[in-house]
């Protein structure tokens, strides 16, 4: 009561009690504001520290790309981001995802950038490449015009040196059984991985038993100037041809359309896309072409003969010998590998090239007996010295 009177009466000095209470009432919000500023400063400090942590973990560290960087999805910002080939052949795509991704086709035919068309050399192997020294020599100096892809048994790990053209060229692989559909699956897997590189224009399927018979420039010029793809596709009336046809393939595949050919082929980019996107014929061959119908000898030749016969040369670039008869071509060992043998393959045959006769028919030799490699390697080097 006295306090009220003291503050309300005019002309009187404020009492000590009134001053004390007024100062206390002003000090409380100042302390509250101080606490708020302190918490705000701590929050800003933690935010800055987190920003530095994010930049550190997302940055590039020594060695290969770190895990955090690999998990970040970088959207394409330039044309280079769209056209550059994958940095690594290692991926986690399953077959359906891989085939879907590889099936993308540009609708504009003119490339808006400088493109060096390449040949994709696709090796379907069980493991090592014992003939790799010849291939190393074949590829040397032509790095701009080729790509290499290797499909092996899943458990195999190659030990090529970092200077080898085969270093880190293995693709994610699966089990392959001879004469079964998973053999064609492996070939489609190779094609799909190679199609991810937009510069690959031609695709050659090879085995660990194949060797080149001409130098790289001759092979590149021959393939790049051809109007046709080299897929063997012939109508054989005997038990190893039409005798393998199953009537359950009708009406998608008629017996008059049934074809046989060598497993080893060369196709252009259009046909490669056709092979990996096929579903109609794949189902028929998967269900009705089983041993003794060897699907790898019939599926692609028959399908492409039905769909694109005008694009096939109806022969292969890989020399195989069927003259001995039987279900499989002949194999060649150390007694066969002579200079005369190589020359005969190179120049001893006649075929059509762009509808014109030529003696240059074969550029690859298949079915060498690998167990005899140590005996015939030196002989091969001598035979091919002038060509490679």
XYZ file of C-alpha atoms in Angstrom:
388
model
C 0.000 0.000 0.000
C 2.857 2.329 0.814
C 4.532 1.426 -2.433
C 1.521 2.409 -4.467
C 1.255 5.719 -2.659
C 4.901 6.413 -3.149
C 4.747 5.888 -6.884
C 1.508 7.779 -7.379
C 2.248 10.858 -5.377
C 3.699 13.624 -7.468
C 6.908 15.275 -6.526
C 8.182 12.492 -4.334
C 11.334 10.437 -4.958
C 10.786 6.726 -5.703
C 11.503 4.470 -2.792
C 14.329 1.885 -2.646
C 11.850 -0.975 -2.757
C 10.353 0.312 -5.993
C 13.758 0.552 -7.695
C 14.720 -2.977 -6.646
C 11.507 -4.491 -8.008
C 11.743 -2.575 -11.290
C 15.335 -3.766 -11.934
C 14.375 -7.365 -11.232
C 11.487 -7.193 -13.676
C 13.826 -5.879 -16.386
C 16.621 -8.426 -15.725
C 14.469 -11.501 -16.230
C 13.810 -11.024 -19.995
C 17.463 -10.154 -20.574
C 18.586 -13.465 -19.069
C 15.978 -15.312 -21.148
C 17.222 -13.588 -24.293
C 20.788 -14.581 -23.429
C 19.829 -18.225 -23.094
C 18.033 -18.110 -26.460
C 21.058 -16.573 -28.158
C 23.298 -19.237 -26.628
C 21.121 -22.069 -27.928
C 20.947 -20.390 -31.334
C 24.734 -20.150 -31.487
C 25.127 -23.813 -30.554
C 22.638 -24.817 -33.271
C 24.459 -22.793 -35.924
C 27.758 -24.331 -34.842
C 26.436 -27.874 -35.191
C 24.963 -27.046 -38.625
C 28.316 -25.786 -39.880
C 30.081 -28.876 -38.545
C 27.562 -31.149 -40.276
C 28.062 -29.344 -43.572
C 31.797 -29.921 -43.376
C 31.222 -33.593 -42.501
C 28.951 -34.060 -45.527
C 31.459 -32.408 -47.824
C 34.220 -34.582 -46.395
C 32.395 -37.886 -46.797
C 31.094 -37.055 -50.279
C 34.463 -35.828 -51.463
C 36.935 -37.917 -53.445
C 39.498 -39.701 -51.331
C 42.695 -41.506 -52.288
C 42.275 -44.587 -54.483
C 39.014 -45.470 -56.207
C 35.624 -43.806 -55.701
C 34.532 -44.132 -52.087
C 31.328 -45.813 -50.980
C 29.422 -42.619 -50.294
C 30.232 -41.244 -53.743
C 29.100 -44.490 -55.360
C 25.712 -44.187 -53.654
C 25.054 -40.673 -54.918
C 23.106 -40.530 -58.172
C 24.505 -37.889 -60.490
C 22.018 -36.704 -63.062
C 23.432 -36.092 -66.557
C 24.317 -32.452 -67.009
C 26.080 -32.565 -70.366
C 26.198 -34.656 -73.513
C 29.342 -36.391 -72.264
C 27.380 -37.760 -69.308
C 25.029 -39.498 -71.735
C 27.527 -40.907 -74.215
C 30.555 -41.914 -72.171
C 30.833 -45.687 -71.559
C 30.543 -47.121 -68.031
C 33.631 -46.548 -65.907
C 33.505 -50.148 -64.709
C 32.057 -53.407 -66.046
C 31.008 -54.325 -62.506
C 27.313 -53.744 -61.795
C 24.425 -55.300 -59.862
C 21.839 -55.394 -62.660
C 20.089 -58.700 -63.204
C 19.542 -59.916 -66.773
C 16.110 -58.363 -67.201
C 17.356 -54.976 -65.974
C 20.487 -55.194 -68.111
C 18.609 -56.106 -71.302
C 16.100 -53.316 -70.676
C 18.851 -50.749 -70.137
C 20.818 -51.886 -73.191
C 17.764 -51.802 -75.472
C 17.657 -47.995 -75.623
C 18.014 -46.886 -79.244
C 18.504 -43.303 -80.414
C 15.857 -42.333 -82.960
C 17.962 -39.571 -84.536
C 20.482 -41.304 -86.776
C 22.993 -38.449 -87.029
C 25.330 -38.257 -84.041
C 25.779 -34.687 -82.688
C 29.356 -35.469 -81.620
C 32.517 -36.999 -83.014
C 32.203 -40.767 -82.782
C 34.817 -43.404 -83.573
C 32.843 -46.608 -84.296
C 34.360 -49.536 -82.435
C 34.300 -53.312 -82.695
C 33.306 -55.092 -79.483
C 35.289 -58.303 -79.096
C 33.239 -60.561 -76.820
C 35.005 -63.596 -75.350
C 32.776 -66.403 -74.087
C 35.153 -68.559 -72.051
C 35.301 -71.012 -69.203
C 38.240 -69.255 -67.594
C 41.735 -68.295 -68.791
C 42.626 -66.946 -72.223
C 45.731 -68.984 -73.118
C 45.924 -67.358 -76.555
C 45.990 -63.844 -75.107
C 49.596 -63.107 -76.270
C 48.424 -63.229 -79.891
C 45.448 -61.028 -79.096
C 47.635 -58.525 -77.248
C 49.711 -58.190 -80.385
C 46.589 -57.950 -82.534
C 45.067 -55.085 -80.507
C 48.252 -53.077 -79.926
C 48.078 -49.503 -81.259
C 44.348 -49.577 -82.075
C 42.884 -48.615 -78.698
C 40.418 -46.116 -80.169
C 38.659 -48.715 -82.296
C 37.899 -51.695 -80.083
C 36.324 -52.775 -76.804
C 36.767 -56.094 -74.973
C 34.249 -58.043 -72.884
C 34.835 -61.409 -71.188
C 32.191 -63.807 -69.863
C 33.631 -66.590 -67.699
C 32.401 -69.034 -65.102
C 31.202 -66.945 -62.123
C 33.906 -68.213 -59.770
C 36.817 -67.457 -62.089
C 38.966 -64.401 -61.342
C 41.347 -63.289 -64.074
C 44.871 -62.247 -63.097
C 45.854 -60.054 -66.030
C 48.353 -57.297 -65.290
C 47.191 -53.694 -65.337
C 49.055 -53.191 -68.638
C 47.070 -55.932 -70.411
C 44.231 -55.113 -72.801
C 42.215 -57.759 -70.900
C 42.646 -56.095 -67.500
C 39.259 -55.669 -65.735
C 37.284 -56.708 -68.814
C 35.176 -59.382 -67.099
C 31.442 -58.765 -66.991
C 29.096 -60.149 -64.296
C 28.677 -63.758 -65.449
C 26.504 -66.775 -64.768
C 26.812 -70.519 -65.189
C 26.810 -71.750 -68.805
C 26.008 -75.312 -69.878
C 26.977 -76.516 -73.312
C 24.005 -76.930 -75.645
C 21.549 -75.281 -73.225
C 19.666 -71.982 -73.401
C 21.918 -70.414 -70.790
C 24.618 -70.470 -73.490
C 22.509 -68.015 -75.513
C 21.770 -66.099 -72.316
C 25.510 -65.581 -71.883
C 25.816 -64.345 -75.467
C 22.923 -61.920 -74.947
C 24.575 -60.812 -71.702
C 27.780 -60.026 -73.578
C 25.865 -58.108 -76.253
C 23.913 -56.120 -73.659
C 27.032 -55.074 -71.759
C 28.718 -54.069 -75.012
C 25.653 -52.076 -76.123
C 26.039 -49.837 -73.063
C 28.964 -48.239 -74.903
C 27.327 -46.151 -77.612
C 30.522 -46.219 -79.702
C 30.362 -49.980 -80.218
C 28.978 -50.517 -83.715
C 29.957 -54.132 -84.463
C 30.002 -57.142 -82.155
C 32.103 -60.300 -82.589
C 31.590 -63.411 -80.461
C 34.758 -65.419 -79.763
C 35.953 -68.265 -77.579
C 39.247 -68.859 -75.775
C 40.166 -71.163 -78.689
C 39.999 -68.435 -81.358
C 42.959 -66.625 -82.884
C 43.139 -63.730 -85.381
C 44.368 -64.556 -88.878
C 44.849 -60.962 -90.099
C 46.007 -57.737 -88.491
C 43.568 -55.396 -86.804
C 43.384 -52.791 -89.561
C 42.428 -55.381 -92.181
C 39.732 -56.863 -89.938
C 38.350 -53.435 -89.021
C 38.215 -52.265 -92.625
C 36.568 -55.499 -93.776
C 33.823 -55.377 -91.141
C 33.172 -51.643 -91.187
C 32.768 -51.544 -94.972
C 30.487 -54.560 -95.188
C 26.785 -54.019 -95.862
C 25.997 -57.321 -94.156
C 26.544 -58.972 -90.791
C 28.413 -62.255 -90.697
C 26.021 -64.783 -89.220
C 26.076 -68.296 -90.639
C 22.511 -69.387 -91.467
C 21.947 -72.341 -93.788
C 19.182 -74.840 -94.362
C 20.512 -78.344 -93.717
C 18.079 -81.146 -94.567
C 19.867 -83.913 -92.627
C 19.536 -85.106 -89.030
C 21.792 -82.334 -87.714
C 19.731 -79.623 -89.416
C 16.012 -79.993 -90.035
C 16.134 -83.188 -88.018
C 16.400 -81.048 -84.881
C 13.247 -79.071 -85.632
C 10.371 -79.487 -83.182
C 6.855 -79.110 -84.590
C 5.821 -77.317 -81.379
C 7.674 -74.267 -82.704
C 4.966 -73.777 -85.293
C 3.584 -71.249 -86.240
C 6.277 -68.830 -84.992
C 8.956 -70.939 -86.680
C 8.152 -73.067 -89.717
C 10.426 -75.907 -90.730
C 11.218 -74.048 -93.964
C 12.586 -71.195 -91.818
C 14.709 -73.446 -89.611
C 18.391 -72.555 -89.887
C 21.707 -73.766 -88.552
C 24.952 -71.883 -88.201
C 28.200 -71.556 -86.327
C 27.902 -70.223 -82.803
C 30.562 -67.585 -83.543
C 29.175 -64.511 -85.264
C 29.562 -60.831 -86.050
C 26.511 -58.540 -86.011
C 25.964 -54.812 -86.308
C 24.339 -52.677 -83.633
C 20.805 -53.006 -85.014
C 20.921 -56.807 -85.021
C 22.522 -56.831 -81.577
C 19.552 -54.869 -80.237
C 17.163 -57.241 -82.035
C 18.833 -60.216 -80.343
C 18.662 -58.868 -76.791
C 15.076 -57.607 -77.136
C 13.638 -60.803 -78.617
C 11.002 -62.546 -76.539
C 8.816 -64.201 -79.152
C 11.391 -66.674 -80.470
C 13.301 -66.951 -77.204
C 10.380 -68.730 -75.547
C 10.026 -71.218 -78.387
C 13.692 -72.140 -78.415
C 13.894 -72.287 -74.625
C 11.089 -74.838 -74.436
C 11.493 -76.837 -77.636
C 15.194 -76.780 -78.591
C 16.981 -78.943 -76.067
C 19.674 -81.571 -76.559
C 19.975 -83.097 -79.041
C 18.881 -79.758 -80.496
C 21.809 -77.466 -79.716
C 20.149 -74.103 -79.288
C 23.293 -71.997 -79.792
C 23.544 -73.349 -83.367
C 19.924 -72.564 -84.272
C 18.365 -69.744 -82.233
C 20.089 -66.627 -83.614
C 20.455 -67.900 -87.216
C 16.750 -68.817 -87.381
C 15.460 -65.685 -85.670
C 17.530 -63.283 -87.778
C 16.724 -65.163 -90.984
C 13.027 -64.615 -90.256
C 13.361 -60.997 -89.157
C 16.241 -59.518 -91.170
C 17.413 -61.871 -93.931
C 18.537 -58.918 -96.080
C 21.131 -57.956 -93.446
C 22.899 -61.317 -93.260
C 25.879 -62.503 -95.298
C 24.842 -66.083 -94.415
C 28.424 -66.948 -93.508
C 30.765 -66.410 -90.596
C 34.214 -64.824 -90.337
C 35.409 -67.649 -88.085
C 36.822 -70.662 -89.885
C 35.316 -73.961 -88.743
C 35.607 -77.320 -90.484
C 32.447 -79.421 -90.807
C 33.923 -81.747 -93.449
C 34.580 -84.554 -90.980
C 30.857 -84.919 -90.291
C 29.121 -85.294 -86.950
C 27.300 -82.909 -84.668
C 30.296 -80.646 -84.100
C 33.053 -79.079 -86.204
C 36.598 -80.401 -86.197
C 39.193 -79.289 -83.669
C 42.796 -78.509 -84.577
C 45.959 -79.455 -82.718
C 49.692 -78.942 -83.064
C 50.005 -81.215 -86.095
C 47.473 -79.074 -87.976
C 48.985 -75.663 -87.251
C 51.399 -75.121 -90.099
C 52.169 -72.170 -92.303
C 50.423 -73.857 -95.212
C 47.334 -74.487 -93.078
C 47.091 -70.813 -92.118
C 47.634 -69.624 -95.694
C 44.950 -71.996 -96.941
C 42.429 -70.554 -94.532
C 43.381 -67.012 -95.462
C 43.334 -67.398 -99.241
C 42.089 -70.853 -100.159
C 38.354 -70.151 -100.253
C 35.889 -68.143 -102.310
C 32.889 -66.270 -100.944
C 30.829 -63.106 -101.501
C 31.701 -59.773 -99.958
C 29.119 -57.046 -100.615
C 27.769 -59.338 -103.345
C 31.165 -59.554 -105.061
C 33.364 -62.705 -105.148
C 36.503 -62.631 -103.006
C 39.070 -64.997 -101.543
C 39.190 -63.047 -98.259
C 36.581 -65.033 -96.340
C 37.962 -65.867 -92.893
C 39.676 -63.628 -90.375
C 39.463 -65.784 -87.262
C 40.389 -69.383 -86.542
C 38.344 -71.355 -84.035
C 38.496 -74.718 -82.276
C 42.194 -74.879 -81.502
C 42.905 -77.575 -78.937
C 43.993 -75.524 -75.928
C 45.840 -78.430 -74.315
C 48.265 -78.224 -77.221
C 48.812 -74.492 -76.918
C 52.325 -74.809 -75.526
C 53.335 -76.778 -78.640
C 51.764 -74.628 -81.315
C 52.196 -71.075 -79.989
C 55.681 -70.613 -81.465
C 54.537 -72.056 -84.782
C 51.576 -69.682 -84.855
C 53.787 -66.701 -84.157
C 55.966 -67.630 -87.127
C 52.956 -68.210 -89.371
C 51.311 -64.905 -88.470
C 54.390 -62.716 -88.110
C 53.816 -60.957 -91.411
C 50.111 -60.440 -90.801
C 49.972 -59.353 -87.160
